[in-house]
Coordinates of C-alpha atoms and ligand atoms in Angstrom, one line a residue:
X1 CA -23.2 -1.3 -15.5
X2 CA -20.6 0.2 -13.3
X3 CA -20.9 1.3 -9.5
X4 CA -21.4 4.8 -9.3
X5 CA -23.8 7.8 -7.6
X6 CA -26.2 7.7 -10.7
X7 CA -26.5 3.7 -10.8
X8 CA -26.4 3.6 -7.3
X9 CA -30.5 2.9 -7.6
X10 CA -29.8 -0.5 -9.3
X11 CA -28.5 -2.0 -6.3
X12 CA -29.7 -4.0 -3.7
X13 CA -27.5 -2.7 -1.4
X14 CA -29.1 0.4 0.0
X15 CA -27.0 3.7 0.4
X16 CA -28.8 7.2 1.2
X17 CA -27.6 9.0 -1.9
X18 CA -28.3 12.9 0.0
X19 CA -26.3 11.6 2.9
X20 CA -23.3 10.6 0.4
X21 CA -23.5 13.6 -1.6
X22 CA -23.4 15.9 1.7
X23 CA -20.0 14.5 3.0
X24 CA -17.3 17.2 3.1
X25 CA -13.3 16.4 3.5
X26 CA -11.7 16.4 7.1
X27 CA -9.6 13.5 6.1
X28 CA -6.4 12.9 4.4
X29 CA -5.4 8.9 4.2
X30 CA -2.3 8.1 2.4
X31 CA -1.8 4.6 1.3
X32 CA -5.1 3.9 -0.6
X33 CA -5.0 0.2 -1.1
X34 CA -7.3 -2.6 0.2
X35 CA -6.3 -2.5 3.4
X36 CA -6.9 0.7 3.9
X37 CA -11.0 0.5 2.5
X38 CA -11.7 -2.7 4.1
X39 CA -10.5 -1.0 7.6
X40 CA -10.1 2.6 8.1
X41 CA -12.5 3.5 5.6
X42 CA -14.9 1.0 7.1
X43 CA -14.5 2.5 11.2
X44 CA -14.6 6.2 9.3
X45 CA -18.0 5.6 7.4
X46 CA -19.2 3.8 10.6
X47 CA -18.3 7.0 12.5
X48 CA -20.3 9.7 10.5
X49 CA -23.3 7.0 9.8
X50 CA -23.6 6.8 13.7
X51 CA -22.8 10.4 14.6
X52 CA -24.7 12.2 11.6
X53 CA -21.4 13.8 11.4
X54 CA -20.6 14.6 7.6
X55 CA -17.4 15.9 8.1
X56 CA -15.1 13.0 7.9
X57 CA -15.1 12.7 4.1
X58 CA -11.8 11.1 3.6
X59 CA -9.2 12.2 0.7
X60 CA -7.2 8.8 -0.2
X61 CA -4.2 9.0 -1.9
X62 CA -2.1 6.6 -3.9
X63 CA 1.2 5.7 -3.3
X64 CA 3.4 4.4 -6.4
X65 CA 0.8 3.5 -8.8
X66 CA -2.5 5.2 -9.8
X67 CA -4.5 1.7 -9.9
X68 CA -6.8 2.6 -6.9
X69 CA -7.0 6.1 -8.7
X70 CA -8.5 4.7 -12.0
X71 CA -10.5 2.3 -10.1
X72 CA -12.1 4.7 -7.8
X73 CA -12.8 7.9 -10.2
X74 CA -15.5 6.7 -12.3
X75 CA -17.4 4.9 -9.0
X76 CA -17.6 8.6 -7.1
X77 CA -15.4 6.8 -5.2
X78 CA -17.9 4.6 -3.6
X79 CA -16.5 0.5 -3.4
X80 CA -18.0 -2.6 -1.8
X81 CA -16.3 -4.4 1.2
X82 CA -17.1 -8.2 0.9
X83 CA -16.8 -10.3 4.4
X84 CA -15.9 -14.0 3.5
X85 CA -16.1 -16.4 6.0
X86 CA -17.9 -17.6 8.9
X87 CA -20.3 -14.9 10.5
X88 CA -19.4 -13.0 7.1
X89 CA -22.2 -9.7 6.9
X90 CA -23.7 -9.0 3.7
X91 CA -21.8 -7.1 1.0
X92 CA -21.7 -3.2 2.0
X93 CA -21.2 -0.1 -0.2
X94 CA -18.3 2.6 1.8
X95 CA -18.8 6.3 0.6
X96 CA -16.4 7.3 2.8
X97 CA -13.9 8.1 0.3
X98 CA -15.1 11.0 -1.4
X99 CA -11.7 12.1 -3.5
X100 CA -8.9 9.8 -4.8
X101 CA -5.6 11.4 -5.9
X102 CA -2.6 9.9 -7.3
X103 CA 0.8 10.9 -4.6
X104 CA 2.8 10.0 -7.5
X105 CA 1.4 11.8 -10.6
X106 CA 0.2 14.9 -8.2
X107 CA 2.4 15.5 -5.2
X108 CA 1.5 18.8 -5.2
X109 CA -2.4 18.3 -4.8
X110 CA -1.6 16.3 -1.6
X111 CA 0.7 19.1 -0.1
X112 CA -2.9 20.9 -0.6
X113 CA -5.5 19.1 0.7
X114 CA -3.3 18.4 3.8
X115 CA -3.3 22.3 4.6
X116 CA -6.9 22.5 4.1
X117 CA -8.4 23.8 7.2
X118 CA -11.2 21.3 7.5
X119 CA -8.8 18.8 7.5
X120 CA -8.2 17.6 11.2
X121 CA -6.5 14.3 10.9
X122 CA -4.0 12.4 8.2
X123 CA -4.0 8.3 8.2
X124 CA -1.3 6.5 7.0
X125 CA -1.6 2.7 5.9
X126 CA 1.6 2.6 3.9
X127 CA 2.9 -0.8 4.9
X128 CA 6.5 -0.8 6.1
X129 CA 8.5 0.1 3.5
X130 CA 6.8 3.1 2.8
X131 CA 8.3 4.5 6.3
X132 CA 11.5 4.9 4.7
X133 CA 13.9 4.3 7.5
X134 CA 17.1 3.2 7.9
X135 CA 16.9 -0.1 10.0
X136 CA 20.3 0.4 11.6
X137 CA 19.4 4.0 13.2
X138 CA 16.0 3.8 13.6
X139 CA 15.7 7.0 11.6
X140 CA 15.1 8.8 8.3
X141 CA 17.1 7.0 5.4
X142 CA 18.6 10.3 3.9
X143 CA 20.8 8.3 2.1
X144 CA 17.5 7.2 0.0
X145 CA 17.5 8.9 -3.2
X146 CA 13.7 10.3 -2.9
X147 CA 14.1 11.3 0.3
X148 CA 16.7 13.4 -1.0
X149 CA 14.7 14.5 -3.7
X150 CA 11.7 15.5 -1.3
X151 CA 14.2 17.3 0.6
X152 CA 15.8 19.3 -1.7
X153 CA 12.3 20.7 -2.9
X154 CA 11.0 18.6 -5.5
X155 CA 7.3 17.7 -5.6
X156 CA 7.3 14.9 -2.6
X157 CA 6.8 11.8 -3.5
X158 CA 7.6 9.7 -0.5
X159 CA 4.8 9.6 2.2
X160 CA 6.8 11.3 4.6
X161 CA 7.7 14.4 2.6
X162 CA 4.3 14.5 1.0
X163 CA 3.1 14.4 4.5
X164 CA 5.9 17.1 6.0
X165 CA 5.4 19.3 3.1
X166 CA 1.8 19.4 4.0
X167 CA 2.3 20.1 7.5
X168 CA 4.6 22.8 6.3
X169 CA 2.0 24.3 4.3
X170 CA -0.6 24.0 6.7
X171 CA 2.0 26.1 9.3
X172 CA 2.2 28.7 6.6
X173 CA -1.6 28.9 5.8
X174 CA -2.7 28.6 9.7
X175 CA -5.2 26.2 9.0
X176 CA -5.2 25.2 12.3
X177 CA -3.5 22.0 14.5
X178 CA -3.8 18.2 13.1
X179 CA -3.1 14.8 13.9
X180 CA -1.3 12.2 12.0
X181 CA -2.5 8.5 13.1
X182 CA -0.3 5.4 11.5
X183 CA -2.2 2.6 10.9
X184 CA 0.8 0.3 9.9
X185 CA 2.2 -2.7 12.0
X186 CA 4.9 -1.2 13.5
X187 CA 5.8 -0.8 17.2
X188 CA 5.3 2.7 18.6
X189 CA 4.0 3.5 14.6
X190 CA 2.7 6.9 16.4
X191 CA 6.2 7.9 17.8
X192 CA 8.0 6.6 14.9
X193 CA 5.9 8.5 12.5
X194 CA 6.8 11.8 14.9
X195 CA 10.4 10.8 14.7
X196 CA 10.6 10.4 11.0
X197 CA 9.0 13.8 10.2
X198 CA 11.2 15.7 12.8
X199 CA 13.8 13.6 11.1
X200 CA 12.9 15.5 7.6
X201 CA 12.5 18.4 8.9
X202 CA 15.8 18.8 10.9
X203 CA 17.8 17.5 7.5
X204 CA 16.0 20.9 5.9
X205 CA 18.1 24.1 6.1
X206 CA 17.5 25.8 9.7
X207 CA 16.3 28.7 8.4
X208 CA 13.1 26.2 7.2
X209 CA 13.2 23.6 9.1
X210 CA 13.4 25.8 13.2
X211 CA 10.3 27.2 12.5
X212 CA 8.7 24.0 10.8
X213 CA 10.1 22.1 13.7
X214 CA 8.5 24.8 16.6
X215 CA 5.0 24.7 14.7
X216 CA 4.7 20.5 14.7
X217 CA 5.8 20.3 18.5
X218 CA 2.6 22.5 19.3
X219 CA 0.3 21.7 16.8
X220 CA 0.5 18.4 15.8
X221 CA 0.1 14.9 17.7
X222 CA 0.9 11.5 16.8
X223 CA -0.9 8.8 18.3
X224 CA -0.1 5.1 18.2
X225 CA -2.8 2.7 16.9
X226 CA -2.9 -0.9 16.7
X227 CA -4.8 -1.8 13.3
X228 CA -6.0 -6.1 12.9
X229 CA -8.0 -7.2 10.0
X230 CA -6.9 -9.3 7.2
X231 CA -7.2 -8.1 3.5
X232 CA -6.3 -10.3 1.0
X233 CA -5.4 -8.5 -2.8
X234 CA -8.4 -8.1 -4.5
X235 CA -8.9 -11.0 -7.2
X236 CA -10.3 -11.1 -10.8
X237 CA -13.0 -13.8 -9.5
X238 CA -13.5 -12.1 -6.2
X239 CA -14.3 -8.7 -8.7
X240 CA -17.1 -11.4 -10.6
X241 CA -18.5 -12.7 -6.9
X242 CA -19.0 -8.9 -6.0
X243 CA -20.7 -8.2 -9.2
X244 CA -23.0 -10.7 -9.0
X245 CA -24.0 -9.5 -5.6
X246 CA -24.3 -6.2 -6.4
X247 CA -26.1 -6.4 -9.4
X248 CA -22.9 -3.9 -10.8
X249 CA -19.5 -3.7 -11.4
X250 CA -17.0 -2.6 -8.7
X251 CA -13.5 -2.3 -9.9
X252 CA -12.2 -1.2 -6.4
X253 CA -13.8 -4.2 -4.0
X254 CA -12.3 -5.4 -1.5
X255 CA -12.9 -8.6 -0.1
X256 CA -12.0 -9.1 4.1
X257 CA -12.2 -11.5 6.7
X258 CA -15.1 -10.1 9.3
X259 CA -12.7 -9.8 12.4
X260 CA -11.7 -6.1 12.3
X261 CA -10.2 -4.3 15.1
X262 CA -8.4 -0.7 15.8
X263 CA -7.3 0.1 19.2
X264 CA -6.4 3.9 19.5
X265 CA -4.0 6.4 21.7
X266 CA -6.4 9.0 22.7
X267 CA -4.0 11.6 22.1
X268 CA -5.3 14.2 19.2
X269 CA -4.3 17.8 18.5
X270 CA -7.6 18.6 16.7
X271 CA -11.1 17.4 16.5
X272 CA -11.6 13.5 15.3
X273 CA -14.3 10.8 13.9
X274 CA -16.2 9.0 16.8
X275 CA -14.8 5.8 15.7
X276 CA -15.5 4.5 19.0
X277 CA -18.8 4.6 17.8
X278 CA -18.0 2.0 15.0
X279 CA -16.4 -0.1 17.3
X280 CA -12.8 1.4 17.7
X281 CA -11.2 1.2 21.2
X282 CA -9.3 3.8 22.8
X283 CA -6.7 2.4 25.0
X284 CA -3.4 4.0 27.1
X285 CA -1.6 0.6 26.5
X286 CA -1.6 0.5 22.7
X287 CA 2.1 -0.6 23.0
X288 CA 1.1 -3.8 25.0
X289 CA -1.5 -4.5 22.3
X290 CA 0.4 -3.4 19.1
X291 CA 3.4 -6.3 20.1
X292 CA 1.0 -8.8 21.4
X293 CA -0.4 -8.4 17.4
X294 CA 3.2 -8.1 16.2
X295 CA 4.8 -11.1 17.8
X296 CA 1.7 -13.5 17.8
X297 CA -0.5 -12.8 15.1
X298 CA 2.0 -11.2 12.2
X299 CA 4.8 -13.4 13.4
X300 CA 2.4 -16.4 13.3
X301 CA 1.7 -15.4 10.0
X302 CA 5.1 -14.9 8.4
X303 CA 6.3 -18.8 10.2
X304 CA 3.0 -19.9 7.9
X305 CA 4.3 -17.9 5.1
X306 CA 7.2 -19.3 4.9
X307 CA 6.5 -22.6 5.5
X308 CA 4.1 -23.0 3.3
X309 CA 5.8 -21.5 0.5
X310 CA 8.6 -24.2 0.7
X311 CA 5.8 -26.5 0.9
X312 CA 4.0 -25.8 -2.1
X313 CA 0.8 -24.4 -0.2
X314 CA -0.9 -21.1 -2.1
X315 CA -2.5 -19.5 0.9
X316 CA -2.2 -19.5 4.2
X317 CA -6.0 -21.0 5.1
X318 CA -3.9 -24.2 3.4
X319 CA -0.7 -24.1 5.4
X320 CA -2.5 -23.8 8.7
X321 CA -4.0 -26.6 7.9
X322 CA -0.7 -28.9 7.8
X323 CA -0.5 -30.4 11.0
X324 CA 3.2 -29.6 11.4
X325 CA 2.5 -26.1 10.7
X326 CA -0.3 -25.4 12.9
X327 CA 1.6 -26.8 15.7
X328 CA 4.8 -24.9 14.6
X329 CA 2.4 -21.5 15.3
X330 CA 1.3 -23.3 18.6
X331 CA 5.0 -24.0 20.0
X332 CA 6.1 -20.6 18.7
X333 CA 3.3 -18.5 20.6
X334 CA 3.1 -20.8 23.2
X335 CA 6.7 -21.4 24.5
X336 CA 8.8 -18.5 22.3
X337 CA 6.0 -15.3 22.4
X338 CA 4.1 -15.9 25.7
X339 CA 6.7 -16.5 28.3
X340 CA 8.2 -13.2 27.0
X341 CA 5.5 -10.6 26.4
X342 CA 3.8 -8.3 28.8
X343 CA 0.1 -8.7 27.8
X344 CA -2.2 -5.8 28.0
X345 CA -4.9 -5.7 30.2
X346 CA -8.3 -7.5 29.3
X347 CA -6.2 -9.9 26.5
X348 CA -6.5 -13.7 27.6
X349 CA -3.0 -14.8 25.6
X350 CA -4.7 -18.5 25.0
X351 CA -7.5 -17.7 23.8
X352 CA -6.2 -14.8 21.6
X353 CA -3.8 -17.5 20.1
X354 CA -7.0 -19.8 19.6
X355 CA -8.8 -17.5 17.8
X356 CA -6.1 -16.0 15.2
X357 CA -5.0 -19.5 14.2
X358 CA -9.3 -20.0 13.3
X359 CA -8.9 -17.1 11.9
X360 CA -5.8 -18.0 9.4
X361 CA -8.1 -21.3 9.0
X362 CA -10.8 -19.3 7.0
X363 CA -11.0 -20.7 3.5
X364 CA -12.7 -18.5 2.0
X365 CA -10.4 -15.5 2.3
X366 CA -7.6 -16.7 -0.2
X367 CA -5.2 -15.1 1.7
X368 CA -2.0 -15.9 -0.3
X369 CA 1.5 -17.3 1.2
X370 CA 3.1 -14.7 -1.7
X371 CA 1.5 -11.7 -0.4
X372 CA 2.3 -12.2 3.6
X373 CA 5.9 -14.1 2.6
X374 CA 6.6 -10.7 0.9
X375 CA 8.9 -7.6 1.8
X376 CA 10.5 -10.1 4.6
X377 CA 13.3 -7.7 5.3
X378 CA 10.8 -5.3 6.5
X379 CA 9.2 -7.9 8.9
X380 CA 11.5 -10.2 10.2
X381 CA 12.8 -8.1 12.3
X382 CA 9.5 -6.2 14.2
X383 CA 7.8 -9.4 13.9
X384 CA 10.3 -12.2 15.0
X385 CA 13.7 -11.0 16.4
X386 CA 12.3 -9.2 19.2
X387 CA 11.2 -12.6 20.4
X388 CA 14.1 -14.1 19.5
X389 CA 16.3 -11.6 21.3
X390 CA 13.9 -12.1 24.4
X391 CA 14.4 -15.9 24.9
X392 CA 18.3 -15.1 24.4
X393 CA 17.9 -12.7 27.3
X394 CA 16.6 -14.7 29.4
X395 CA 18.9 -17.8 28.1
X396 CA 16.3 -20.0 26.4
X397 CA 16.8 -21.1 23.0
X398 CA 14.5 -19.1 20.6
X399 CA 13.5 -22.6 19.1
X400 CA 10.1 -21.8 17.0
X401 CA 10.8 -18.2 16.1
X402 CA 14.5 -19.3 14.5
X403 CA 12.4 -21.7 12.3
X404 CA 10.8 -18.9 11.1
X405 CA 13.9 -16.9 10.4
X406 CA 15.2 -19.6 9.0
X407 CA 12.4 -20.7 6.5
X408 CA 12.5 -17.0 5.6
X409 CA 16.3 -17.5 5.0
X410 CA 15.6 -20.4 2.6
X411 CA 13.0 -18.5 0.5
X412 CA 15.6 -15.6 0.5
X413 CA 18.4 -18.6 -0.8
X414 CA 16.0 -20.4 -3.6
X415 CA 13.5 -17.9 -4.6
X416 CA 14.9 -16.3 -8.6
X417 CA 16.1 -12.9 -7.7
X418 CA 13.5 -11.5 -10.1
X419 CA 10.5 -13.3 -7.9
X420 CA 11.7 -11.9 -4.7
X421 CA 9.2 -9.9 -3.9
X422 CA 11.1 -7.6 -1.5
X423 CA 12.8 -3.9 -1.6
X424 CA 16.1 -5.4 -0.2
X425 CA 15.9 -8.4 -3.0
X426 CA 18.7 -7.1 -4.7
X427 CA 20.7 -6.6 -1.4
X428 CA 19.9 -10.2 0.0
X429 CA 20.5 -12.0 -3.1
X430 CA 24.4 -10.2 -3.1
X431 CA 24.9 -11.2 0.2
X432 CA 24.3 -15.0 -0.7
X433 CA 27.0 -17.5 -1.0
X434 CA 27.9 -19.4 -4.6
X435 CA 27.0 -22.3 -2.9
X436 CA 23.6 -22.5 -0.8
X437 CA 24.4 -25.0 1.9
X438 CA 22.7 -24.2 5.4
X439 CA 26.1 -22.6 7.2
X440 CA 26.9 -20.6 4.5
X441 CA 23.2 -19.2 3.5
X442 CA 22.6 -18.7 7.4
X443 CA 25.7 -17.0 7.9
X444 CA 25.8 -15.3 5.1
X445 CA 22.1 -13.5 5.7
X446 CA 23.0 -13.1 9.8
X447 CA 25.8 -10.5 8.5
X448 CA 22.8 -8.0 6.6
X449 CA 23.1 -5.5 9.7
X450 CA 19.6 -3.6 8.3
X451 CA 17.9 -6.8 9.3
X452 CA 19.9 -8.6 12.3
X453 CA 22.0 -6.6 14.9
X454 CA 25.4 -7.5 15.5
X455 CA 24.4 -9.0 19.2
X456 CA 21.5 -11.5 17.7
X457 CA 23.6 -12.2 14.1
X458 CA 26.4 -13.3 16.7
X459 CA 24.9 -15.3 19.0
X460 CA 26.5 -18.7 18.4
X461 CA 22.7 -20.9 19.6
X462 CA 20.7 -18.8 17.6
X463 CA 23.0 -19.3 14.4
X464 CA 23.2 -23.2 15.2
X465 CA 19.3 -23.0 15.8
X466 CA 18.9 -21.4 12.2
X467 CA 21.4 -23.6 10.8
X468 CA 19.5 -27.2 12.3
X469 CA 16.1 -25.5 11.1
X470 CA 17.6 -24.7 7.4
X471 CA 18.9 -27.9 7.0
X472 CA 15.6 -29.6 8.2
X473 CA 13.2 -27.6 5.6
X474 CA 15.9 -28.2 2.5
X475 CA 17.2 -31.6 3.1
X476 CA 14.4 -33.0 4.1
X477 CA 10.9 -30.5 3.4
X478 CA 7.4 -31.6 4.9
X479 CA 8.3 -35.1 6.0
X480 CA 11.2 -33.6 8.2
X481 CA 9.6 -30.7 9.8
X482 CA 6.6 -33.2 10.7
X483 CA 9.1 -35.6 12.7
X484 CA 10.8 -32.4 14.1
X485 CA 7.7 -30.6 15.4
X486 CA 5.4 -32.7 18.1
X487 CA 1.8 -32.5 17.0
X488 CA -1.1 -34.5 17.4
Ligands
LIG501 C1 0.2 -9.9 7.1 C2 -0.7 -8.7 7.6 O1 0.8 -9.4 4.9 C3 1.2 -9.6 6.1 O2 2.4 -9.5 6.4 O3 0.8 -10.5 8.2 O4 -1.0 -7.9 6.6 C4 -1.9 -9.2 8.4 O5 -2.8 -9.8 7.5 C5 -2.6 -8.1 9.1 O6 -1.6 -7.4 9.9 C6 -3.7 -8.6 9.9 O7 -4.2 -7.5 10.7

């Protein structure tokens, strides 16, 4: 039997039915994937449980496929978040999400529930593609072909004209101001978000876009957030696991490590959830603690990524488990990332390291190589070259974090064009050489100026640092990285 409000009584799992039914919308989320239910979901449902607050309900929209859509509808929109690992809490039900729409098939149903007035606040988890900007300025890709589209009129379908056409409505309506919290690793995601949107906005025609422009600056705020918690893709045997604790089927689980974390700018133009009462923080250095996840924990994660894909490892509880690697992480945080970043107060950088390499250890979360390996072009730079360009500032050789570039580059060279799971695949694979040797593939992917400014793709110790890492992973694989790296 399927999840749902009416065989909500044949589970073990507990969920006051009158409490769920009650919940009314004064959310918008776009990005409705398993991220987004194992976290904000969770911190939102937390919120109104502990402050009998009903008004929180949350409206989740897809993004370029209906999957969550079909998967949600016929459950009431109710799904189960299943903690694997150590100190892993019981299955629980989330009824947080009380409406599911499809952005792609009904643009124009987003526009709408974004100007409803009970709406206060609009959550974005649409990983960092889905921002749409041009690498090289910073800004708005206009040269993107939806962006264009969104632009000149047609029902949105990119997240940032979905979400500008709704603020647009809203200003037309008067529904009243709103805040817009990104939930994506990205530095400054709060600011960015505001740039992008004024971004769309000034590329309308003035007579549309002044007025739009006047009406965000005074009723609309966009926070930074720092979001942690890692969410595997949902698995056909994970789906089996959660039926047979549930007693039903759940086509939308999600399964989750039980660290979760979401540390907050307290800076919103309307009413809000108390997620500090589910365990949010609200913090005036989320810049300090968004790059100290960035540049340790996400670039930790990628080196593993990469690594372990060339080494044959499926998920990243394996590859941190390869001596070689796990020390690679170490050196990397420890000499690269930690000499270089200002840390924000009450985060002790060793034992933050410590625990996100236990973390990566859990292996029970399946966390696959694939799925963090993927979309590289979007990464490497927020994740890695920041460090990089660091050390070259201060003029010490970026040593760990160029071995992550550079088993990145070497996935780039030898992964099949049609397996490169990346939006700049087809861009990458152009820019490669007829013949992969470690010079040409490394200088070859140092000229993609949307990934490596001219300063760092010209710095003559970085490019011999990628070049002596390249060669090490493809001449010579695990055997040669384990008598490059010193571990114990
Ligand atoms: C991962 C992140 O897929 C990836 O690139 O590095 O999704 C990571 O699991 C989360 O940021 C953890 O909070």
């Amino acid at each position: 039997m399927r999840l749902s409000l009416a065989s909500l009584g044949e589970t073990p799992l507990g969920l006051d039915r009158t409490a769920l039914t009650a919940l009314t919308p004064g959310i918008v989320h776009l990005g409705l994937g398993a991220f987004a239910r194992a976290h904000t979901a969770v911190f939102t449902e937390g919120a109104m449980r502990s402050s009998g607050e009903p008004g929180w309900g949350i409206i989740g929209v897809t993004q370029r496929s209906d999957t969550v859509v079909q998967q949600l509808a016929p459950q009431d929109g109710l799904f189960t978040v299943a903690e694997r690992g150590d100190g892993a809490a019981p299955a629980r039900l989330v009824s947080s999400v009380i409406e599911a729409i499809s952005g792609r098939d009904n643009p124009a149903a987003v526009v709408e529930r974004i100007a409803l007035p009970s709406v206060s606040v609009i959550t974005l988890t649409i990983t960092e593609k889905g921002y749409r900007m041009d690498p090289q300025t910073g800004s708005l890709n206009l040269g993107d072909a939806q962006v264009q589209a969104d632009l000149a009129g047609h029902p949105p379908q990119t997240a940032i004209g979905q979400l500008t056409r709704g603020l647009q409505e809203r200003s037309r309506l008067g529904s009243g101001p709103i805040t817009v919290v990104s939930c994506d690793n990205l530095p400054g995601n709060g600011e960015l978000t505001r740039q992008l949107v004024q971004a769309f906005v000034a590329a309308l025609p003035a007579a549309e876009g002044a007025p739009l422009l006047a009406w965000i600056a005074t009723n609309v705020s966009f926070p930074s957030t720092m979001v942690d918690r890692m969410v595997p893709a949902t698995t056909a045997r994970d789906l089996d696991a959660v039926e047979h604790e549930l007693g039903l089927r759940d086509e939308a689980a999600v399964v989750a490590e039980p660290f979760m974390q979401w540390v907050i700018e307290d800076n919103f133009a309307g009413t809000r959830p108390r997620w500090e009462d589910a365990g949010a923080v609200f913090s005036t250095d989320v810049p300090g603690w968004e790059a100290a996840k960035l540049r340790l924990l996400n670039a930790s994660h990628s080196l593993l990524a990469y690594l372990g894909l060339a080494a044959g490892n499926a998920t990243i509880a394996e590859a941190v488990s390869v001596p070689a690697f796990r020390a690679a992480c170490e050196r990397m945080m420890f000499d690269d990332v930690l000499p270089t970043l200002h840390l924000p107060d009450g985060l002790d950088g060793e034992t933050y390291c410590k625990q996100v390499l236990g973390r990566f250890a859990n292996p029970a979360l399946g966390h696959t190589t694939a799925k963090v390996g993927s979309d590289g072009s979007q990464k490497i730079g927020l994740r890695l070259l920041s460090t990089v360009r660091a050390n070259l500032d201060a003029g010490r050789p970026p040593r760990w974090a160029a071995l992550a570039v550079a088993a990145w580059m070497r996935h780039v060279a030898v992964t099949p064009a049609e397996a490169l799971n990346d939006p700049l695949a087809a861009e990458l694979k152009d820019a490669l050489p007829r013949e992969l040797s470690a010079r040409a593939v490394v200088n070859a992917l140092l000229g993609v100026r949307s990934i490596f400014d001219e300063a760092t793709a010209t710095d003559a110790g970085f490019a011999a640092l990628l070049e002596h890492w390249y060669s090490v992973i493809d001449e010579h694989g695990l055997p040669g990285l384990g008598n490059e790296i010193p571990h114990g």
